[in-house]
Coordinates of C-alpha atoms in Angstrom, one line a residue:
X1 CA -14.8 -9.5 -12.9
X2 CA -11.2 -10.7 -13.4
X3 CA -9.7 -12.6 -10.5
X4 CA -7.0 -15.1 -9.6
X5 CA -7.4 -17.8 -6.9
X6 CA -4.7 -17.9 -4.2
X7 CA -3.0 -21.1 -2.9
X8 CA -5.3 -21.1 0.1
X9 CA -8.5 -20.8 -2.2
X10 CA -9.1 -17.0 -1.8
X11 CA -10.4 -15.0 -4.9
X12 CA -8.3 -11.9 -5.5
X13 CA -9.8 -9.3 -7.8
X14 CA -7.5 -7.2 -10.1
X15 CA -7.9 -4.8 -13.0
X16 CA -5.5 -4.1 -15.8
X17 CA -5.1 -1.5 -18.4
X18 CA -2.4 -0.7 -21.1
X19 CA 0.5 -2.6 -22.6
X20 CA 4.2 -3.0 -22.0
X21 CA 6.2 -3.9 -19.0
X22 CA 3.9 -4.6 -16.0
X23 CA 3.4 -2.3 -13.0
X24 CA 1.5 -4.0 -10.2
X25 CA -0.1 -1.4 -7.7
X26 CA -0.9 -2.4 -4.1
X27 CA -3.3 -0.1 -2.1
X28 CA -3.3 0.9 1.6
X29 CA -5.2 -0.6 4.5
X30 CA -9.0 -0.3 4.3
X31 CA -8.8 1.0 0.7
X32 CA -8.9 -0.7 -2.8
X33 CA -7.3 -0.6 -6.2
X34 CA -9.8 2.1 -7.2
X35 CA -7.9 4.6 -5.1
X36 CA -5.4 4.7 -8.0
X37 CA -8.2 5.9 -10.5
X38 CA -6.3 9.2 -11.2
X39 CA -3.1 7.4 -12.0
X40 CA -4.0 4.3 -14.1
X41 CA -5.0 6.2 -17.2
X42 CA -1.8 8.3 -17.6
X43 CA 0.5 5.5 -16.6
X44 CA -1.1 2.9 -18.7
X45 CA -0.2 4.9 -21.8
X46 CA 3.3 3.5 -21.3
X47 CA 2.9 0.4 -19.2
X48 CA 0.6 -2.5 -18.4
X49 CA -0.8 -1.4 -15.1
X50 CA -2.4 -3.9 -12.8
X51 CA -4.3 -2.9 -9.7
X52 CA -5.2 -5.3 -7.0
X53 CA -7.7 -5.6 -4.3
X54 CA -6.1 -7.1 -1.3
X55 CA -7.9 -9.9 0.3
X56 CA -10.7 -8.5 2.6
X57 CA -10.9 -5.4 0.5
X58 CA -12.8 -4.0 -2.6
X59 CA -14.1 -6.9 -4.8
X60 CA -11.8 -9.5 -3.5
X61 CA -13.1 -12.3 -1.2
X62 CA -13.4 -11.5 2.5
X63 CA -12.4 -14.9 4.2
X64 CA -12.0 -15.3 8.1
X65 CA -8.3 -16.3 7.7
X66 CA -5.1 -15.0 6.0
X67 CA -4.5 -11.5 7.2
X68 CA -0.9 -11.7 8.1
X69 CA 1.4 -9.7 5.9
X70 CA 3.4 -12.9 4.9
X71 CA 0.1 -14.4 3.5
X72 CA -0.6 -11.1 1.7
X73 CA 2.9 -11.4 0.1
X74 CA 2.0 -15.0 -0.9
X75 CA -1.1 -13.6 -2.5
X76 CA 1.1 -11.3 -4.5
X77 CA 3.3 -14.0 -5.6
X78 CA 0.2 -16.0 -6.6
X79 CA -1.1 -13.1 -8.7
X80 CA 2.4 -12.8 -10.5
X81 CA 2.4 -16.5 -11.2
X82 CA -1.2 -16.7 -12.4
X83 CA -0.7 -13.9 -14.8
X84 CA 2.7 -15.0 -15.8
X85 CA 4.2 -11.6 -15.1
X86 CA 8.0 -11.1 -15.4
X87 CA 10.2 -8.2 -15.0
X88 CA 7.7 -6.4 -12.8
X89 CA 7.7 -3.2 -11.1
X90 CA 5.7 -3.4 -7.9
X91 CA 4.4 -0.2 -6.2
X92 CA 3.2 -0.4 -2.6
X93 CA 1.5 2.4 -0.8
X94 CA 1.3 2.3 2.9
X95 CA 0.6 -1.4 3.9
X96 CA 1.5 -2.2 0.4
X97 CA 5.2 -1.6 1.3
X98 CA 5.6 -4.3 4.0
X99 CA 3.7 -6.7 1.6
X100 CA 6.5 -6.1 -0.9
X101 CA 9.2 -6.2 1.8
X102 CA 7.8 -9.6 3.0
X103 CA 7.7 -10.9 -0.6
X104 CA 11.3 -9.9 -1.0
X105 CA 12.4 -11.6 2.4
X106 CA 10.4 -14.8 1.4
X107 CA 10.9 -15.3 -2.3
X108 CA 13.7 -12.9 -3.2
X109 CA 13.4 -10.8 -6.3
X110 CA 11.7 -13.6 -8.4
X111 CA 9.7 -12.0 -11.2
X112 CA 10.5 -8.5 -9.9
X113 CA 12.7 -5.9 -11.5
X114 CA 12.4 -3.0 -9.1
X115 CA 10.0 -1.3 -6.6
X116 CA 8.3 1.8 -5.7
X117 CA 7.4 2.4 -2.1
X118 CA 4.9 5.2 -1.0
X119 CA 5.0 6.7 2.4
X120 CA 5.5 3.8 4.9
X121 CA 7.6 3.6 8.0
X122 CA 9.6 0.5 8.8
X123 CA 8.1 0.3 12.3
X124 CA 4.7 1.6 13.5
X125 CA 5.1 0.9 17.2
X126 CA 7.3 3.2 19.3
X127 CA 10.1 1.8 21.4
X128 CA 13.1 3.0 23.2
X129 CA 15.1 3.3 20.0
X130 CA 12.2 4.3 17.6
X131 CA 9.9 7.2 17.6
X132 CA 8.9 7.5 14.0
X133 CA 5.8 5.3 14.2
X134 CA 2.1 5.7 13.5
X135 CA 0.3 8.8 14.8
X136 CA -2.3 6.9 16.7
X137 CA -1.7 3.1 16.5
X138 CA 1.8 3.1 18.0
X139 CA 1.3 0.7 20.8
X140 CA -1.1 -2.0 22.0
X141 CA -3.6 0.4 23.5
X142 CA -3.7 2.4 20.3
X143 CA -4.2 -0.8 18.3
X144 CA -7.1 -1.8 20.6
X145 CA -8.7 1.6 20.3
X146 CA -8.6 1.5 16.5
X147 CA -10.1 -2.1 16.5
X148 CA -13.0 -0.9 18.6
X149 CA -13.7 2.0 16.3
X150 CA -13.7 -0.3 13.3
X151 CA -16.3 -2.5 15.0
X152 CA -18.6 0.1 16.6
X153 CA -18.4 3.1 14.3
X154 CA -17.0 1.9 11.0
X155 CA -18.6 4.7 8.9
X156 CA -17.4 7.5 11.2
X157 CA -13.9 5.9 11.2
X158 CA -13.8 5.7 7.4
X159 CA -14.7 9.4 7.0
X160 CA -12.0 10.5 9.5
X161 CA -9.5 8.1 8.0
X162 CA -10.0 9.5 4.6
X163 CA -9.7 13.1 5.7
X164 CA -6.6 12.4 7.6
X165 CA -4.9 10.9 4.5
X166 CA -5.2 14.1 2.3
X167 CA -4.3 17.8 2.7
X168 CA -6.3 19.1 -0.4
X169 CA -10.2 18.7 -0.4
X170 CA -11.7 16.0 -2.7
X171 CA -14.7 16.7 -4.9
X172 CA -17.8 15.3 -3.0
X173 CA -18.5 12.8 -5.9
X174 CA -15.1 11.4 -5.7
X175 CA -15.1 11.3 -1.9
X176 CA -18.4 9.4 -2.1
X177 CA -16.8 6.9 -4.5
X178 CA -13.8 6.4 -2.2
X179 CA -16.0 5.9 0.9
X180 CA -18.1 3.3 -0.9
X181 CA -14.8 1.4 -1.7
X182 CA -13.7 1.5 1.9
X183 CA -17.2 0.2 3.1
X184 CA -16.5 -3.0 1.3
X185 CA -13.8 -4.1 3.8
X186 CA -15.4 -5.7 6.8
X187 CA -14.2 -5.0 10.4
X188 CA -12.8 -8.6 10.9
X189 CA -10.5 -8.1 7.9
X190 CA -9.3 -4.8 8.8
X191 CA -8.8 -5.6 12.4
X192 CA -6.8 -8.8 11.8
X193 CA -4.7 -7.1 9.1
X194 CA -3.7 -4.2 11.3
X195 CA -3.0 -6.4 14.4
X196 CA -0.3 -8.2 12.3
X197 CA 0.9 -5.1 10.3
X198 CA 1.4 -2.7 13.0
X199 CA 3.5 -5.0 15.2
X200 CA 6.1 -5.7 12.5
X201 CA 9.7 -4.2 12.5
X202 CA 11.4 -4.3 9.0
X203 CA 14.5 -2.5 10.0
X204 CA 16.8 -5.5 10.2
X205 CA 16.0 -6.8 6.7
X206 CA 15.8 -3.6 4.6
X207 CA 19.4 -3.0 4.3
X208 CA 19.6 -6.5 2.7
X209 CA 17.3 -5.6 -0.2
X210 CA 19.5 -4.6 -3.2
X211 CA 17.0 -4.1 -5.9
X212 CA 16.5 -0.7 -7.4
X213 CA 13.8 1.2 -5.5
X214 CA 12.2 4.5 -4.9
X215 CA 10.5 5.8 -1.7
X216 CA 8.0 8.6 -1.9
X217 CA 8.0 10.8 1.2
X218 CA 5.0 12.8 2.0
X219 CA 5.9 15.8 4.2
X220 CA 2.4 16.8 5.3
X221 CA 1.4 13.3 6.3
X222 CA -0.6 13.2 9.6
X223 CA -0.7 9.4 9.7
X224 CA 3.0 8.5 9.7
X225 CA 6.0 10.7 10.5
X226 CA 7.7 11.3 7.1
X227 CA 11.1 10.7 8.7
X228 CA 10.1 7.0 8.9
X229 CA 9.8 6.5 5.1
X230 CA 13.0 8.8 4.7
X231 CA 14.8 6.1 7.0
X232 CA 13.9 3.4 4.5
X233 CA 15.4 5.4 1.5
X234 CA 18.6 6.0 3.6
X235 CA 19.0 2.4 4.7
X236 CA 18.1 0.4 1.5
X237 CA 21.3 0.3 -0.6
X238 CA 19.7 1.2 -4.0
X239 CA 16.6 3.2 -2.8
X240 CA 16.1 6.8 -3.7
X241 CA 14.0 9.1 -1.6
X242 CA 11.7 11.7 -3.4
X243 CA 10.1 14.4 -1.4
X244 CA 6.5 15.5 -1.8
X245 CA 6.2 18.7 0.0
X246 CA 2.6 19.3 -0.6
X247 CA 1.2 15.9 0.2
X248 CA -0.4 13.9 3.0
X249 CA -0.6 10.1 3.1
X250 CA -2.2 10.0 -0.4
X251 CA 0.4 11.6 -2.5
X252 CA -1.2 10.3 -5.6
X253 CA -4.2 12.6 -4.8
X254 CA -2.5 15.6 -3.3
X255 CA 0.2 15.8 -6.0
X256 CA -1.2 13.6 -8.8
X257 CA 0.7 14.9 -11.8
X258 CA 4.1 14.7 -9.9
X259 CA 3.3 11.2 -8.8
X260 CA 2.3 10.0 -12.3
X261 CA 5.5 11.7 -13.8
X262 CA 7.9 10.2 -11.3
X263 CA 6.3 6.7 -11.7
X264 CA 6.7 6.9 -15.4
X265 CA 10.3 8.1 -15.2
X266 CA 11.2 5.2 -12.9
X267 CA 9.6 2.7 -15.3
X268 CA 11.9 3.9 -18.0
X269 CA 15.0 3.0 -16.0

């Protein structure tokens, strides 16, 4: 299977299809690049689409280290360098968004042309000045509860997590495929990644990013308050918000054709 080796020696699996300007797609927490299987075919007719399994997920290596968002951003840079990608559109869904934000903070817009963000708030924890966080993991107690579920009842957690991310039923065969993908991510990887991700606050740096960007906002999301992603679109200088009125957290499943069309239109800019 195709892979690159990061600067800290971790094998990262990727898949690619199509030709043209590159689109790199980053999946969400506990998932894998195969979650974009409805999208890769149509989009790759006009672009070189590269899906990545984050470390600790899918077919990538599962080391005992490196699950900070900053390390994942370095993994992204290692991928772009190893594949010699230039003029890239990066698409991040959920935790994929802060990976891109961290990349921009650490490395600037090196190799990147523009970005598409899919349903992510800039801050998951609640605070006195912020109530647009995660539905369950919004404080230290919530994080601890999630970590316990990952360790003790991972299969049950995966089924509930998948169901909470969609608002239209999936065919049983497709659901089984996605659950198999989720099962490849061990508890230690998930737990460490969420422990770092969920405490981050990106509100200070987002207004400094000036690259052209798009934020997809899922109005039926049960995981993240959609007003959080909308805040990102309002505070990044060149970011446009696009509403998905009939989508939960996985807009590319709930409104697949609209998602594909918007991505293709953005790539033509």
